[in-house]
Coordinates of C-alpha atoms and ligand atoms in Angstrom, one line a residue:
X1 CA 106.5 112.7 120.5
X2 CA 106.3 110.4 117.3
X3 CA 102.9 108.4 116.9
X4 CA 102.6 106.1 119.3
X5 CA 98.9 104.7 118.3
X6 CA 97.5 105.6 115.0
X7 CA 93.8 106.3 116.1
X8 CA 93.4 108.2 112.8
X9 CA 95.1 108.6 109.7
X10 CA 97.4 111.3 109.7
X11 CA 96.8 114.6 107.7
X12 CA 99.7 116.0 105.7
X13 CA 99.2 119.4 104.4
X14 CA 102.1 119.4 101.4
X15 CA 104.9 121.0 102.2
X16 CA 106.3 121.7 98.7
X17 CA 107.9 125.1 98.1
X18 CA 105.5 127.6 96.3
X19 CA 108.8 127.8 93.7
X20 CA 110.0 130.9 92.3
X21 CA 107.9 133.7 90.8
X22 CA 108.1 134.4 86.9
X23 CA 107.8 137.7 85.2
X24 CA 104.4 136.5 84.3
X25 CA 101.9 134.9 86.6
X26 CA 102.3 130.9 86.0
X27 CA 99.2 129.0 87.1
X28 CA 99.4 127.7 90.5
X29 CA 97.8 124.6 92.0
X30 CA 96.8 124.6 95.9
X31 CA 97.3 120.8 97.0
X32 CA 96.4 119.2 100.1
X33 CA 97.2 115.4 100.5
X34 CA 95.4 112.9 103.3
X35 CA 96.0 109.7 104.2
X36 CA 98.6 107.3 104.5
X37 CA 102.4 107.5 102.9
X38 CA 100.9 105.5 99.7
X39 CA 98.5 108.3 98.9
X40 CA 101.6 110.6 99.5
X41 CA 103.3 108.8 97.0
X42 CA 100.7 109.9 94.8
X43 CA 100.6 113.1 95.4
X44 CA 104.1 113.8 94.7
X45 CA 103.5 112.3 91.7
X46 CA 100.4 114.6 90.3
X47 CA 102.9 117.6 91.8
X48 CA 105.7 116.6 90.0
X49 CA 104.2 116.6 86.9
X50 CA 102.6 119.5 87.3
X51 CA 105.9 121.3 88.2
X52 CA 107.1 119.9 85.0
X53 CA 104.6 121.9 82.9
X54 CA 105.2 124.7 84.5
X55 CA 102.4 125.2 87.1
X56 CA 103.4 126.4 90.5
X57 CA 102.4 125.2 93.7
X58 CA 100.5 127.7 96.0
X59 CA 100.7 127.7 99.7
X60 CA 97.1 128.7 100.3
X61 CA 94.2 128.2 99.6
X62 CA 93.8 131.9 98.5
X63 CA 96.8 132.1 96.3
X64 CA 95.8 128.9 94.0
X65 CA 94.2 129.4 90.8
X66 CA 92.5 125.4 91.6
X67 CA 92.7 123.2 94.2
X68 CA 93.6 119.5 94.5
X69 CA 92.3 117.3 97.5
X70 CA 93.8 114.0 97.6
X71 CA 91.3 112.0 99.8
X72 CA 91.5 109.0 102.3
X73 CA 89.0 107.0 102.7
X74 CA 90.1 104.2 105.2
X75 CA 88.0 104.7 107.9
X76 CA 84.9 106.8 108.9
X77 CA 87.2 109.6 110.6
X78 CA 89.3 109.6 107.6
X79 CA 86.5 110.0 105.4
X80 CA 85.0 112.8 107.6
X81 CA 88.4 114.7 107.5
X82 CA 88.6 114.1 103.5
X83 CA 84.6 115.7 103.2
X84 CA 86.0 118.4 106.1
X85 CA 89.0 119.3 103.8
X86 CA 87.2 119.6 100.8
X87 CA 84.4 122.1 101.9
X88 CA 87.2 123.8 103.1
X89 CA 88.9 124.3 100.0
X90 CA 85.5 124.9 98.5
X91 CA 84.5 127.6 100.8
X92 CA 88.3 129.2 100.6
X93 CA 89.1 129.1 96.7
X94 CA 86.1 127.4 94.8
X95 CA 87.4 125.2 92.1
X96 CA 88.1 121.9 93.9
X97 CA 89.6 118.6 92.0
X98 CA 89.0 115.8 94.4
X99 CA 91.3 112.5 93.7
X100 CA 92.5 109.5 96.2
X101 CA 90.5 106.7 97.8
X102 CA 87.6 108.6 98.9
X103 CA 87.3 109.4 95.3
X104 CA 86.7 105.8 94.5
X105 CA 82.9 106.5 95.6
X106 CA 82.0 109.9 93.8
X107 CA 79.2 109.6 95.2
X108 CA 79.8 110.5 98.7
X109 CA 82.0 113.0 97.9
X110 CA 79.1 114.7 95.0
X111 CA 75.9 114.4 97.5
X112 CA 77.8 116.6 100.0
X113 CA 79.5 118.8 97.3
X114 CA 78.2 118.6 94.0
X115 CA 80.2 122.2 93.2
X116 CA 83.4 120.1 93.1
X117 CA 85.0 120.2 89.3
X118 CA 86.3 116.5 88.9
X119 CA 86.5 113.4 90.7
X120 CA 88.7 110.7 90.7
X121 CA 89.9 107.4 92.2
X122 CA 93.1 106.9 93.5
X123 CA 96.6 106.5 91.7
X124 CA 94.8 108.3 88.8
X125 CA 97.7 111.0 87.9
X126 CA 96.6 111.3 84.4
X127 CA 93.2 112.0 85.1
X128 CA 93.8 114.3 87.6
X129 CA 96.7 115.8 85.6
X130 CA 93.9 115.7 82.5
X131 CA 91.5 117.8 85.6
X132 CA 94.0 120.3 86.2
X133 CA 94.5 121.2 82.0
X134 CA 90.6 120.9 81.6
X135 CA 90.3 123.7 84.5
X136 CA 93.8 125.6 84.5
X137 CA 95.9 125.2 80.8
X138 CA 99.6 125.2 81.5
X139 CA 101.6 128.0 80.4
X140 CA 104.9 126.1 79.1
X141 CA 108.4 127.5 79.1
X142 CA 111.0 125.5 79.0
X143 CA 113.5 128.1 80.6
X144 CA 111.3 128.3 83.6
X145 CA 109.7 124.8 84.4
X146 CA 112.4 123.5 85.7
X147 CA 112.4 120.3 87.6
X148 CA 115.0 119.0 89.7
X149 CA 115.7 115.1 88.4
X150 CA 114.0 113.0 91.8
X151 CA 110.6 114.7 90.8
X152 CA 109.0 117.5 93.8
X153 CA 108.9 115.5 97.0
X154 CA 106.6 116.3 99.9
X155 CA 108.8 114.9 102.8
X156 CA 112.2 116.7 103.8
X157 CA 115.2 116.5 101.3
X158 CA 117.3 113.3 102.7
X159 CA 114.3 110.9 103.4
X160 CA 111.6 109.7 100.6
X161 CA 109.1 107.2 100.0
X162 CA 109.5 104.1 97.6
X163 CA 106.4 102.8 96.1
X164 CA 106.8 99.5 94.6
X165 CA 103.5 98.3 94.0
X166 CA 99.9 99.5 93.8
X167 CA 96.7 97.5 94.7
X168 CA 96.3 94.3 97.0
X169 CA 95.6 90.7 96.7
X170 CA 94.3 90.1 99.7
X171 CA 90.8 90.3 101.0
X172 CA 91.1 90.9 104.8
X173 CA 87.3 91.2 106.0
X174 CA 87.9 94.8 107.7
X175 CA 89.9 96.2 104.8
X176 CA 88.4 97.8 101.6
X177 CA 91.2 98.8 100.0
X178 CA 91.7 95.9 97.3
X179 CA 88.0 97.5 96.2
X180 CA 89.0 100.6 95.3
X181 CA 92.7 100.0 94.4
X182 CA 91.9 97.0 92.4
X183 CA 94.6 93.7 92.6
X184 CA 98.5 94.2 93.2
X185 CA 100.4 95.5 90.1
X186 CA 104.0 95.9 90.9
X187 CA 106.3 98.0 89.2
X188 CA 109.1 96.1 87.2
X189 CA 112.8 96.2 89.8
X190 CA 114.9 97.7 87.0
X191 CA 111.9 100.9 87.0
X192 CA 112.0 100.8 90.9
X193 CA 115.4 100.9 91.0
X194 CA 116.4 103.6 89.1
X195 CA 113.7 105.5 90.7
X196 CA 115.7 105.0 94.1
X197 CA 119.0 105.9 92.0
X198 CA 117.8 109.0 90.9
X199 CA 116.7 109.9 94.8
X200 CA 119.6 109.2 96.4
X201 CA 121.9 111.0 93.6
X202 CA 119.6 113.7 94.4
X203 CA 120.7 113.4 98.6
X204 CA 118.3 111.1 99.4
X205 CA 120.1 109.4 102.2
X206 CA 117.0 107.1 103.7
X207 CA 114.3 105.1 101.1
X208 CA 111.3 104.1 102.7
X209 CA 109.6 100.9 100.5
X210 CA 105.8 101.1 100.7
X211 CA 103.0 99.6 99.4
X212 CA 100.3 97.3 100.0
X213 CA 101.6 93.7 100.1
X214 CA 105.4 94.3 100.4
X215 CA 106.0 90.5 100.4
X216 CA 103.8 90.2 97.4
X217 CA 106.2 92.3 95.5
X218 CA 106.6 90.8 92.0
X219 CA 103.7 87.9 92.5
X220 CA 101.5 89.7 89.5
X221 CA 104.7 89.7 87.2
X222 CA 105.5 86.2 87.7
X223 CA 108.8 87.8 88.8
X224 CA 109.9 89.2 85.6
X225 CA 113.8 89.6 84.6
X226 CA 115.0 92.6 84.0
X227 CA 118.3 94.0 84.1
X228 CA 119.8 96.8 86.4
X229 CA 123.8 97.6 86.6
X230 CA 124.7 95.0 84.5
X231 CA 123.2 92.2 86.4
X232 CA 119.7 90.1 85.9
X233 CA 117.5 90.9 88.4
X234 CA 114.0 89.2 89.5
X235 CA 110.8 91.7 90.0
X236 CA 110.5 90.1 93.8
X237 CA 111.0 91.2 97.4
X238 CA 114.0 89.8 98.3
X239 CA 116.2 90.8 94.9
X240 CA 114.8 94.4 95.7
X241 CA 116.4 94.5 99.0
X242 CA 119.3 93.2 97.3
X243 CA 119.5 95.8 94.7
X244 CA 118.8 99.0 97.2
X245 CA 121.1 97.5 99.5
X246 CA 124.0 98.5 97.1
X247 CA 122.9 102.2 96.8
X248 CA 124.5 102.8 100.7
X249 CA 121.9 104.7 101.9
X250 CA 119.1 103.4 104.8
X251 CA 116.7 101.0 103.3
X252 CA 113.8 100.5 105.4
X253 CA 111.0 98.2 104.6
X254 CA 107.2 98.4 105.5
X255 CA 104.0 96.8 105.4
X256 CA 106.1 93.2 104.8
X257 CA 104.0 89.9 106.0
X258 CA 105.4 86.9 107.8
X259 CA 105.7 84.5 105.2
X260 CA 108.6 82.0 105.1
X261 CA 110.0 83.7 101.9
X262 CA 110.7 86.8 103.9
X263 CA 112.8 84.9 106.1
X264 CA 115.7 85.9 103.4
X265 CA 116.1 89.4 104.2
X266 CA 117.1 89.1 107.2
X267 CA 120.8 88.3 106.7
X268 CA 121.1 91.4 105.1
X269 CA 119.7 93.2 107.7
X270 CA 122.2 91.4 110.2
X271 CA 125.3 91.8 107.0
X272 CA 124.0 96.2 107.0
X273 CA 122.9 96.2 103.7
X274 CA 119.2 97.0 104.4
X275 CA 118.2 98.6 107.9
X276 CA 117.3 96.1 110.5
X277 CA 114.0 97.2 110.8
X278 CA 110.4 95.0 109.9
X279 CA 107.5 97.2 109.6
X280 CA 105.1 93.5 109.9
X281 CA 101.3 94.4 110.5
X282 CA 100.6 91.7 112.4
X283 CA 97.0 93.3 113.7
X284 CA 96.2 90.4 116.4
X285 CA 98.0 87.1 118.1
X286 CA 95.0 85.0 118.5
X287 CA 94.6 82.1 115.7
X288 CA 90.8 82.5 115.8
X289 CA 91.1 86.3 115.1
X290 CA 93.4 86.7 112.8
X291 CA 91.3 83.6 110.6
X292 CA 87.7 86.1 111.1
X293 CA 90.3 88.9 109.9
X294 CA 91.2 86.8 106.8
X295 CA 94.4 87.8 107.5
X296 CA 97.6 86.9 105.1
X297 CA 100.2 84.5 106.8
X298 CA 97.5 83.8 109.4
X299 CA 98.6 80.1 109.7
X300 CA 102.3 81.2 109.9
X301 CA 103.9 80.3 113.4
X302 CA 104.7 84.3 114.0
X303 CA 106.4 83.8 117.3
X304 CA 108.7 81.3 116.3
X305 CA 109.5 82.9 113.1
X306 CA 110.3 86.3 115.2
X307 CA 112.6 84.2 117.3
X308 CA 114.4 82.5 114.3
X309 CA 114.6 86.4 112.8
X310 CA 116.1 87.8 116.4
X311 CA 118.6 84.6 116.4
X312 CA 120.1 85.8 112.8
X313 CA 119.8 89.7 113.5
X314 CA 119.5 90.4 117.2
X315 CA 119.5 94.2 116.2
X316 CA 116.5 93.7 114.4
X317 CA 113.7 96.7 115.2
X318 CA 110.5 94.9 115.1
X319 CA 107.1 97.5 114.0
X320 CA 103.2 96.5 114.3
X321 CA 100.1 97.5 114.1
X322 CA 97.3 95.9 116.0
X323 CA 93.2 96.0 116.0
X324 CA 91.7 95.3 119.3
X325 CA 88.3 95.0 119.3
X326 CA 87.0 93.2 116.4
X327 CA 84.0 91.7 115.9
X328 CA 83.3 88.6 117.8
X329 CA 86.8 89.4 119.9
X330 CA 86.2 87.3 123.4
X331 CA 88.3 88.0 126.5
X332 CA 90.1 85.0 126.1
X333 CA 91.1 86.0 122.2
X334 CA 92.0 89.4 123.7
X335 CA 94.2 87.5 126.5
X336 CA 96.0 85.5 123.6
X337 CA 96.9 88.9 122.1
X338 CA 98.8 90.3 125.4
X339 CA 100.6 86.8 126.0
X340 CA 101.2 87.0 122.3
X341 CA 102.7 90.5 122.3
X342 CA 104.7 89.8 125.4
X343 CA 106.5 86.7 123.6
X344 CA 107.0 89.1 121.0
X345 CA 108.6 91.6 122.6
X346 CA 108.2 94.0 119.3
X347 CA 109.5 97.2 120.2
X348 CA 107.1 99.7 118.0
X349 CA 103.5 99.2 118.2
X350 CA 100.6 101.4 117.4
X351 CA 96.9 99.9 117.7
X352 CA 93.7 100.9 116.4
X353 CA 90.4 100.0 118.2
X354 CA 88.4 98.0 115.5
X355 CA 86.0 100.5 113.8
X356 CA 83.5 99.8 110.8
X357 CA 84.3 100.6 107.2
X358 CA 81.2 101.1 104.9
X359 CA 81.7 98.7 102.3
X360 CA 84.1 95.8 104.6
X361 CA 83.0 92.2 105.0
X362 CA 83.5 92.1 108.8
X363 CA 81.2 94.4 109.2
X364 CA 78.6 91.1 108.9
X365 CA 80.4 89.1 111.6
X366 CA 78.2 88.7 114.8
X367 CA 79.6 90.4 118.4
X368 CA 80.4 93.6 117.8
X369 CA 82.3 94.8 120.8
X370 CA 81.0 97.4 122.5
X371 CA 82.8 100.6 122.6
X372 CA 83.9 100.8 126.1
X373 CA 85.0 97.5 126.1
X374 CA 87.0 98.4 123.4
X375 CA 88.2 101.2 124.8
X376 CA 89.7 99.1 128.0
X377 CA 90.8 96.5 126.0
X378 CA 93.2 99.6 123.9
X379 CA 94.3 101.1 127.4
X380 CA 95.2 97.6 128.5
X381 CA 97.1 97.1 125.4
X382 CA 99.1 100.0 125.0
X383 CA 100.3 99.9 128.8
X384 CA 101.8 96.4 127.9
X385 CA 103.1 97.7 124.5
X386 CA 104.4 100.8 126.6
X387 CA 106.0 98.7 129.2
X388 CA 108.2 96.8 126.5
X389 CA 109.1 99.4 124.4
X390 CA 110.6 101.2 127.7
X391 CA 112.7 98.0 128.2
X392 CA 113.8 97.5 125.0
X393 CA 115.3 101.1 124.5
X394 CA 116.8 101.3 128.5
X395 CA 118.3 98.4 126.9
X396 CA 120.2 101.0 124.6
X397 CA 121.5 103.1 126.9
X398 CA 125.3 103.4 126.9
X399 CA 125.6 102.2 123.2
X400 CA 127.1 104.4 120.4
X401 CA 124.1 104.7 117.1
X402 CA 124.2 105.4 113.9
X403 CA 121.9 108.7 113.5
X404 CA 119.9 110.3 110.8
X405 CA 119.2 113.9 112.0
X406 CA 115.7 114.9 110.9
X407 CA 115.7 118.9 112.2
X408 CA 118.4 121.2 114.0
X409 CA 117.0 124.0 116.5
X410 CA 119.3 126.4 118.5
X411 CA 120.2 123.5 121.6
X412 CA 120.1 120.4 119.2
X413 CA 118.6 118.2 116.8
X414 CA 116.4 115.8 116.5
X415 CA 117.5 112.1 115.1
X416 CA 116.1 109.2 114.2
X417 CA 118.2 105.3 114.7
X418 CA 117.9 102.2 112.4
X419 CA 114.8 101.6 114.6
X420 CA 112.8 104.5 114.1
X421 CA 110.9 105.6 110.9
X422 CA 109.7 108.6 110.1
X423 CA 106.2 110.3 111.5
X424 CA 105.2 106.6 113.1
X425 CA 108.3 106.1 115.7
X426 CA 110.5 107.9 118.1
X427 CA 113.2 109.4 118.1
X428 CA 116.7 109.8 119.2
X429 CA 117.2 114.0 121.0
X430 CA 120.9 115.3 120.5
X431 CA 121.4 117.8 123.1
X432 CA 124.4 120.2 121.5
X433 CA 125.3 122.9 124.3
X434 CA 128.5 124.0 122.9
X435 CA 129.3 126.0 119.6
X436 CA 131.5 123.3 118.7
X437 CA 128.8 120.6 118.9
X438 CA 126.0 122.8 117.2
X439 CA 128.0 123.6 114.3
X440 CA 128.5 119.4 113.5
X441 CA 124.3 119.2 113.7
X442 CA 123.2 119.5 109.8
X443 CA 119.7 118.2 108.7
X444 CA 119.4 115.4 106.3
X445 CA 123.3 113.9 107.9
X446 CA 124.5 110.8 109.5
X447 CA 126.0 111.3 113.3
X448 CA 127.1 108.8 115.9
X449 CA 125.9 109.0 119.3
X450 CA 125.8 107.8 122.5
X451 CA 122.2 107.1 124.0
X452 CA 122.2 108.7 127.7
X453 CA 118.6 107.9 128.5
X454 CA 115.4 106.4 127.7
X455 CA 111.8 107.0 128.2
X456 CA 109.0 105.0 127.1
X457 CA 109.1 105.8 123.6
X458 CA 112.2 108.2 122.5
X459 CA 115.7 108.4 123.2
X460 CA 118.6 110.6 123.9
X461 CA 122.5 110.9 123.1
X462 CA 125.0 112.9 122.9
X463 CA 127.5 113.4 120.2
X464 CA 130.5 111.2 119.9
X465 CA 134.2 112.1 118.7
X466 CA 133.0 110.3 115.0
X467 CA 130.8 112.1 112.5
X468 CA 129.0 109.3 111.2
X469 CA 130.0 110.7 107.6
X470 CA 131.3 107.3 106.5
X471 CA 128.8 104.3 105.4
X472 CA 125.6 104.5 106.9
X473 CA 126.1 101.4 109.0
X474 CA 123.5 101.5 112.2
Ligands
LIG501 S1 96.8 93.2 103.1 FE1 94.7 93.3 103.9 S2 94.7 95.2 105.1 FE2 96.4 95.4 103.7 S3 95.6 96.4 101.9 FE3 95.5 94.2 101.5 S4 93.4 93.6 102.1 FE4 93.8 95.6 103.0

C-alpha cells in the first residue's frame, strides 16, 4: 500500500547504481538521503556531480571511501532518524559528511557526533561537493566519468522530480523551514525548462514540480522574461504549466496553494496538457485554525474554489495534507475540519497529528492538545478521509485509464493513474495471467486499462485491446 498518512518523513536510501568498475579503483561515495522529495532533489544533485568527476557511488556503507548523509530536520522523529543514520554511518565507515536541513543547526548534529568531517545546511552542493574533494580528491578521466545528459537520478528511470524553487516566504507558526532555507528564490522558466527537456529526452515520461511555495513560483523574480522555444515566457506558475505541458509527458504539480491565481491551471488540466491532479496542503478547514497556523490563502473561500475547480475539470484528483491537533484545536474547530473535508470530498489525504518543532512559533500558543486526544481526533479523521476515498475510486470502476506502470513482477504490474503520485498515493494493480498480456507489461510505459475493483485506497484493472503508446492523455 502507498502512504496513506505521513506520520513520519519517509527514509530513502539512494538507489543509484554503484556504476561500473575501472581498471583502477575510482573513489566511491556511500550516500544516504532523508527527508522529503525536495531534499531528494538535492541529493541527486551532489551525486550527479560527483559522478561527473568521476567518483563512484558505493552501495554500502563498507565499500565507500566517505560517506554523505543528507539530513531532515522537520520534525523531532525526523531529526532522530537523521542523528540515527548518521552514527550509523559513523560506526560502519567512519568519515561522515553531514548536509540537508538538520545541518542548518551543526550544533545538534556536533554535540552528538563531533567525529563527523563537515557540516552543512541544505541545498549547499558546492560545499558539500568542496567536503567530498577536501576528504576524497577526484581521480578525473574523461574516458571514464561518463554522465548520462539528465544528471544521476535517485527515483526509477521514467518518473523525476522538478524543483523549481528553493526557500519559502511564508511564516506558518509550526513550520521552520523558511529558517533554514532562507526566502523563496526560484529558478528562471527558460533554466527549469530545459532541465525538464533534457529528462524527458532522456525517457522521462512523468515530471513531478516540487518546491516550497509552488504558487509563489516567480514572485522573487518579479516574473522575469526569458525565452524558451522561440517564445517569451514569464518565470510564474501558470506559464510553467504551460511550457511543460508541450513536452507530452505527465505533468503533475505539488505543494500549490489556493490562491485565485491558481485558478488558471485548471483548464489545462481539463484541455490534458498538465495532469488533473492538485497536490494543495490545505492542513485544516476551520478559519480560526488555519489563522493560528498563519497559513497562506487562509482567507481564501477553499470550498467554493474546489467547487468552481471540479465544475471546469470534473476529473480533477484533489491531494492534502492535514494537522489535527494543533495547539489551542477545540472540538468544535476539529468538527469544522470533518464537515469541511466532507464538502471537500478530496480523494487523497494524508494527516499528521500536530507535533512540536524546536525552533517553530506555535510552539508558544496556549492548549496544547493532549496526546490521546490527538490521537482520537487522527483515528476519527482518517476513517472519514477513508470512507471518501473508497467512494470516489468505486466511482471508477468500469472506466478505461490511462496507466503509468511503475514495476512488472511474474503475474503483473503495478500502475499508477493521473490520480496517483508516486510513494504518497495508490495505485492501480494489472493482473496479467496470460503470456500474451505479460509480455505488453514494461516499466516506465503508458497502458490503458479497465478498473475492475476498488478498495479503500488502490485500484485494479485489467488490460485493454489499446497500448496506451500514443499521447499520454489520462
Ligand atoms: S508554506 Fe508554510 S509549511 Fe510550507 S515551507 Fe513555507 S512556511 Fe513551511
Amino acid at each position: 500500500m502507498a502512504g496513506r498518512s505521513s506520520a513520519s518523513p519517509r527514509k530513502r536510501a539512494t538507489r543509484a547504481a554503484s556504476g561500473e568498475r575501472s581498471a583502477a579503483r575510482a573513489p566511491r561515495v556511500g550516500f544516504v538521503s532523508l527527508g522529503c522529495p525536495k531534499a531528494l532533489v538535492d541529493s541527486e544533485r551532489i551525486l550527479t556531480q560527483l559522478r561527473s568527476e568521476g567518483y563512484e557511488v558505493a552501495p554500502t556503507y563498507e565499500a565507500a571511501d566517505v560517506v554523505v548523509v543528507n539530513t531532515c530536520g522537520f520534525i523531532d522523529a525526523a531529526v532522530d532518524e537523521s542523528l540515527e543514520t548518521i552514527g550509523e554511518a559513523l560506526e560502519h565507515n567512519g568519515r561522515v559528511i553531514v548536509t540537508g536541513c538538520l545541518g542548518a543547526r551543526p550544533a545538534r548534529i556536533l554535540e552528538r557526533h563531533p567525529r563527523v568531517l563537515k557540516v552543512t545546511g541544505p541545498h549547499a552542493y558546492e560545499e558539500v561537493v568542496g567536503a567530498v574533494h577536501e576528504h576524497l580528491p577526484p581521480r578525473h578521466d574523461p574516458f571514464l566519468d561518463l554522465v548520462p545528459p539528465q544528471g544521476v537520478r535517485l527515483t526509477p528511470r521514467h518518473y523525476a522530480y522538478l524543483k523549481i524553487a528553493e526557500g519559502c516566504n511564508n511564516r506558518c507558526s509550526f513550520c521552520i523551514i523558511p529558517s533554514m532555507r532562507g526566502r523563496l528564490v526560484s529558478r528562471p522558466i527558460d533554466e527549469v525548462l530545459r532541465e525538464a527537456e533534457r529528462l524527458t529526452a532522456a525517457g522521462v515520461k512523468e515530471l513531478l514540480v516540487i518546491s516550497q511555495d509552488t504558487s509563489a513560483y516567480g514572485a522573487d523574480l518579479r516574473y522575469a522574461r526569458r525565452r524558451w522555444r522561440d517564445t517569451e515566457r514569464e518565470t510564474r506558475f501558470i506559464d510553467l504549466a504551460r511550457g511543460l505541458g508541450e513536452l507530452g509527458v505527465w505533468v503533475r504539480l505539488h505543494y500549490v496553494y489556493p490562491y485565485p491565481h491558481v485558478d488558471a491551471v485548471i483548464p489545462l488540466m481539463a484541455e490534458g496538457r498538465v495532469l488533473p491532479y492538485l497536490d494543495v496542503p490545505f492542513q485544516h478547514g476551520s478559519p480560526t485554525v488555519l489563522k493560528r497556523m498563519r497559513r497562506p490563502a487562509h482567507a481564501e473561500d477553499t470550498l467554493a474554489r474546489i467547487c468552481a475547480w471540479r465544475r471546469t475539470c470534473p476529473e480533477l484528483t484533489l491531494r492534502s495534507t492535514f494537522i489535527v491537533g494543533f495547539p489551542g484545536e477545540t472540538e468544535a474547530e476539529f468538527a469544522e475540519l470533518l464537515a469541511w473535508l466532507d464538502e471537500a470530498q478530496l480523494e487523497r489525504v494524508g494527516c499528521f497529528k500536530y507535533s512540536a518543532v524546536e525552533g517553530a512559533a506555535a510552539n508558544a500558543l496556549p492548549g496544547h492538545v493532549p496526546p490521546p486526544v490527538q490521537e482520537e481526533r487522527y483515528a476519527r479523521f482518517m476513517e472519514r478521509a477513508a470512507l471518501i476515498s473508497a467512494r470516489r475510486l468505486a466511482a471508477r470502476v468500469g472506466r478505461v485509464t490511462r496507466v503509468l506502470i511503475d514495476e512488472v513482477s511474474g503475474d503483473g504490474a503495478i500502475a499508477r493513474s493521473a490520480g496517483d503520485a508516486p510513494q504518497i498515493d495508490g495505485v492501480v494493480r494489472i493482473a496479467a495471467t496470460g503470456a500474451a498480456a505479460r509480455a505488453r507489461l514494461r516499466a516506465g510505459e503508458w497502458a490503458d486499462v479497465e478498473i475492475v475493483s476498488a478498495d479503500a485506497y488502490d485500484l485494479t484493472g485489467r488490460l485493454t485491446a489499446s497500448r496506451g503508446e500514443a499521447a499520454p492523455r489520462h
